[in-house]
Amino acid sequence: MLFRAHWEELTTHKDLMVLKPDVDRYREAERAGMMEIIAAFHGLFLVGYSVTFLTTHLHYADLLMASNDILFVDKAHRGGRLGPQLIRATEAACRARGARLMLWHEIG
């Protein structure tokens, strides 16, 4: 499963950050129209994804923001254009839904 490979590769504190997605909260966000999911496939196989939450900001109630939750591309599909394509597709989808600010995680 790609999500587990993502966790295995990137999680630094596996003893604290046990992989256990809160599926009910994800479904609730999806039902509320607060989530944008972009998936990348190679044939029938999922090889990348981007999950973003759309919410208004607590300080700026009129500002719809898009905050990326996770972005991942399978190792075998890196180095080409898939990563940048996922980013552009995510930004375009969020913009189309009215988001005016996009927040991405930084590697630090």
Coordinates of N, CA and C in Angstrom, one line a residue:
M1 N 0.8 -1.2 0.0 CA 0.0 0.0 0.0 C 0.9 1.2 0.0
L2 N 0.6 2.2 -0.9 CA 1.4 3.4 -1.0 C 1.4 4.2 0.2
F3 N 0.3 4.3 0.9 CA 0.3 5.1 2.1 C 1.3 4.6 3.2
R4 N 1.4 3.3 3.3 CA 2.3 2.7 4.3 C 3.8 3.0 3.8
A5 N 4.0 2.9 2.5 CA 5.4 3.2 2.0 C 5.7 4.6 2.3
H6 N 4.8 5.5 2.2 CA 5.0 6.9 2.5 C 5.4 7.1 3.9
W7 N 4.6 6.4 4.8 CA 4.9 6.5 6.3 C 6.3 5.9 6.6
E8 N 6.6 4.7 6.0 CA 7.9 4.1 6.3 C 9.0 5.0 5.9
E9 N 8.9 5.6 4.7 CA 10.0 6.4 4.2 C 10.2 7.8 5.0
L10 N 9.1 8.4 5.3 CA 9.2 9.8 5.8 C 9.0 10.0 7.3
T11 N 8.4 9.1 8.0 CA 8.2 9.3 9.4 C 9.4 9.1 10.2
T12 N 9.8 10.1 10.9 CA 11.1 10.1 11.7 C 10.9 9.5 13.1
H13 N 9.7 9.7 13.7 CA 9.5 9.2 15.1 C 8.4 8.1 15.1
K14 N 8.7 7.0 14.5 CA 7.7 5.9 14.3 C 7.1 5.5 15.7
D15 N 7.9 5.6 16.7 CA 7.4 5.2 18.0 C 6.3 6.1 18.5
L16 N 6.3 7.3 18.1 CA 5.3 8.3 18.5 C 4.2 8.4 17.5
M17 N 4.6 8.3 16.2 CA 3.7 8.6 15.1 C 3.3 7.3 14.5
V18 N 2.5 6.5 15.2 CA 2.0 5.2 14.8 C 1.0 5.4 13.7
L19 N 1.1 4.8 12.5 CA 0.2 4.9 11.4 C -1.2 4.4 11.8
K20 N -2.1 5.4 11.9 CA -3.5 5.0 12.2 C -4.3 6.2 11.8
P21 N -4.6 6.3 10.4 CA -5.4 7.4 9.9 C -6.8 7.5 10.6
D22 N -7.2 8.7 10.9 CA -8.5 8.9 11.4 C -9.5 8.9 10.2
V23 N -9.9 7.8 9.7 CA -10.7 7.7 8.5 C -12.0 8.4 8.7
D24 N -12.6 8.4 9.8 CA -13.9 9.1 10.0 C -13.7 10.6 9.8
R25 N -12.6 11.1 10.3 CA -12.4 12.6 10.2 C -12.1 12.9 8.7
Y26 N -11.4 12.1 8.0 CA -11.2 12.3 6.6 C -12.5 12.3 5.8
R27 N -13.3 11.3 6.1 CA -14.6 11.2 5.4 C -15.5 12.4 5.8
E28 N -15.5 12.8 7.0 CA -16.2 14.0 7.4 C -15.8 15.2 6.6
A29 N -14.5 15.4 6.5 CA -14.0 16.6 5.7 C -14.4 16.5 4.3
E30 N -14.3 15.3 3.7 CA -14.7 15.1 2.3 C -16.2 15.4 2.1
R31 N -17.1 14.9 3.0 CA -18.5 15.2 3.0 C -18.8 16.7 3.1
A32 N -18.0 17.4 3.9 CA -18.2 18.8 4.1 C -17.6 19.6 3.0
G33 N -17.0 19.0 2.0 CA -16.4 19.7 0.9 C -15.1 20.4 1.2
M34 N -14.4 20.0 2.3 CA -13.2 20.6 2.8 C -12.0 19.9 2.3
M35 N -12.1 19.0 1.4 CA -10.9 18.2 1.1 C -10.8 18.0 -0.4
E36 N -9.6 18.2 -0.9 CA -9.3 18.0 -2.4 C -8.2 16.8 -2.4
I37 N -8.6 15.8 -3.2 CA -7.6 14.7 -3.4 C -7.3 14.6 -4.9
I38 N -6.0 14.6 -5.2 CA -5.5 14.4 -6.5 C -4.7 13.1 -6.5
A39 N -5.0 12.1 -7.4 CA -4.3 10.9 -7.4 C -3.6 10.7 -8.8
A40 N -2.5 10.0 -8.8 CA -1.7 9.8 -10.0 C -1.6 8.3 -10.1
F41 N -2.0 7.8 -11.3 CA -1.9 6.4 -11.6 C -1.0 6.0 -12.7
H42 N -0.4 4.9 -12.7 CA 0.4 4.3 -13.8 C -0.4 3.0 -14.1
G43 N -1.2 3.1 -15.2 CA -2.1 2.0 -15.5 C -3.1 1.9 -14.3
L44 N -3.3 0.8 -13.7 CA -4.2 0.6 -12.6 C -3.6 0.9 -11.2
F45 N -2.3 1.2 -11.2 CA -1.6 1.3 -9.9 C -1.5 2.8 -9.5
L46 N -1.9 3.0 -8.2 CA -1.7 4.3 -7.6 C -0.2 4.6 -7.4
V47 N 0.4 5.6 -7.9 CA 1.8 5.9 -7.8 C 2.1 7.3 -7.1
G48 N 1.0 8.0 -6.8 CA 1.2 9.3 -6.2 C -0.1 9.9 -5.8
Y49 N 0.0 10.9 -4.8 CA -1.3 11.5 -4.4 C -0.9 12.8 -3.7
S50 N -1.9 13.7 -3.6 CA -1.9 14.9 -2.9 C -3.3 15.1 -2.2
V51 N -3.2 15.3 -0.9 CA -4.4 15.6 -0.1 C -4.3 16.9 0.5
T52 N -5.3 17.8 0.3 CA -5.3 19.2 0.7 C -6.6 19.5 1.4
F53 N -6.6 20.3 2.5 CA -7.8 20.7 3.2 C -8.0 22.2 2.8
L54 N -9.3 22.5 2.6 CA -9.7 23.8 2.3 C -10.6 24.4 3.4
T55 N -10.1 25.5 4.0 CA -10.8 26.0 5.2 C -10.6 27.5 5.2
T56 N -11.5 28.2 5.9 CA -11.2 29.7 6.1 C -10.2 29.8 7.2
H57 N -9.5 30.9 7.2 CA -8.5 31.1 8.3 C -9.2 31.7 9.5
L58 N -8.7 31.3 10.7 CA -9.3 31.7 11.9 C -9.1 33.3 12.1
H59 N -8.1 33.8 11.5 CA -7.9 35.3 11.6 C -8.5 36.1 10.5
Y60 N -8.8 35.4 9.4 CA -9.3 36.0 8.2 C -10.5 35.2 7.7
A61 N -11.6 35.4 8.2 CA -12.8 34.6 8.0 C -13.2 34.6 6.5
D62 N -12.9 35.6 5.7 CA -13.2 35.7 4.3 C -12.2 35.0 3.4
L63 N -11.1 34.5 4.0 CA -10.0 34.0 3.2 C -10.1 32.4 3.1
L64 N -10.4 31.9 2.0 CA -10.4 30.4 1.8 C -9.0 30.0 1.5
M65 N -8.4 29.2 2.4 CA -7.1 28.7 2.2 C -7.0 27.2 1.9
A66 N -6.0 26.8 1.2 CA -5.8 25.4 0.9 C -4.5 25.1 1.6
S67 N -4.5 24.1 2.4 CA -3.3 23.6 3.2 C -3.1 22.2 2.9
N68 N -1.9 21.9 2.2 CA -1.6 20.5 1.8 C -1.3 19.7 3.0
D69 N -2.0 18.5 3.1 CA -1.8 17.6 4.2 C -0.7 16.6 3.9
I70 N -0.8 16.0 2.7 CA 0.2 15.0 2.3 C 0.4 15.1 0.8
L71 N 1.6 14.9 0.4 CA 2.0 14.8 -1.0 C 3.1 13.8 -1.1
F72 N 2.9 12.8 -2.0 CA 3.8 11.7 -2.1 C 3.8 11.1 -3.5
V73 N 5.0 10.7 -4.0 CA 5.2 10.0 -5.2 C 6.1 8.8 -4.9
D74 N 5.6 7.7 -5.4 CA 6.4 6.4 -5.2 C 7.8 6.6 -5.8
K75 N 8.8 6.0 -5.1 CA 10.2 6.1 -5.5 C 10.4 5.8 -7.0
A76 N 9.8 4.8 -7.4 CA 10.0 4.3 -8.8 C 9.5 5.4 -9.9
H77 N 8.7 6.3 -9.4 CA 8.1 7.3 -10.4 C 8.6 8.7 -10.1
R78 N 9.7 8.9 -9.3 CA 10.3 10.2 -9.1 C 11.3 10.5 -10.1
G79 N 11.7 11.8 -10.2 CA 12.7 12.2 -11.1 C 12.2 12.8 -12.4
G80 N 10.9 12.5 -12.6 CA 10.3 13.0 -13.9 C 9.4 14.2 -13.6
R81 N 8.3 14.3 -14.3 CA 7.4 15.4 -14.1 C 6.2 15.1 -13.2
L82 N 6.1 13.9 -12.7 CA 4.9 13.6 -11.9 C 4.7 14.5 -10.7
G83 N 5.8 14.7 -9.9 CA 5.7 15.5 -8.7 C 5.2 16.9 -9.0
P84 N 5.9 17.6 -9.9 CA 5.5 19.0 -10.3 C 4.0 19.0 -10.9
Q85 N 3.7 17.9 -11.6 CA 2.3 17.8 -12.2 C 1.3 17.7 -11.0
L86 N 1.6 16.9 -10.0 CA 0.7 16.8 -8.9 C 0.5 18.1 -8.2
I87 N 1.6 18.8 -8.0 CA 1.6 20.2 -7.4 C 0.7 21.1 -8.2
R88 N 1.0 21.2 -9.5 CA 0.2 22.1 -10.3 C -1.3 21.7 -10.3
A89 N -1.6 20.4 -10.4 CA -3.0 20.0 -10.5 C -3.7 20.3 -9.1
T90 N -3.0 20.1 -8.0 CA -3.5 20.5 -6.7 C -3.8 21.9 -6.6
E91 N -2.9 22.8 -7.0 CA -3.1 24.2 -7.0 C -4.3 24.6 -7.9
A92 N -4.3 24.1 -9.1 CA -5.4 24.4 -10.0 C -6.8 24.0 -9.4
A93 N -6.9 22.8 -8.9 CA -8.1 22.3 -8.3 C -8.6 23.2 -7.1
C94 N -7.6 23.6 -6.3 CA -8.0 24.4 -5.1 C -8.4 25.8 -5.6
R95 N -7.7 26.3 -6.5 CA -8.0 27.7 -7.1 C -9.4 27.6 -7.7
A96 N -9.8 26.6 -8.4 CA -11.1 26.4 -9.0 C -12.2 26.4 -7.9
R97 N -11.8 25.9 -6.8 CA -12.8 25.8 -5.7 C -12.8 27.1 -4.8
G98 N -12.0 28.1 -5.2 CA -12.1 29.4 -4.6 C -11.0 29.7 -3.6
A99 N -10.0 28.8 -3.4 CA -8.9 29.1 -2.5 C -8.1 30.2 -3.1
R100 N -7.7 31.1 -2.2 CA -6.8 32.2 -2.6 C -5.4 32.2 -2.1
L101 N -5.2 31.2 -1.2 CA -3.8 31.0 -0.6 C -3.6 29.5 -0.5
M102 N -2.4 29.1 -1.0 CA -2.0 27.7 -0.9 C -0.8 27.5 0.0
L103 N -0.9 26.6 1.0 CA 0.2 26.4 1.9 C 0.7 25.0 1.7
W104 N 2.1 24.9 1.5 CA 2.7 23.6 1.3 C 3.7 23.4 2.5
H105 N 3.9 22.1 2.9 CA 4.9 21.8 3.9 C 6.3 22.1 3.3
E106 N 7.2 22.5 4.2 CA 8.6 22.6 3.8 C 9.4 21.5 4.4
I107 N 10.4 21.1 3.7 CA 11.4 20.2 4.3 C 12.5 21.0 5.0
G108 N 12.6 20.7 6.2 CA 13.6 21.6 7.0 C 14.4 20.7 7.8

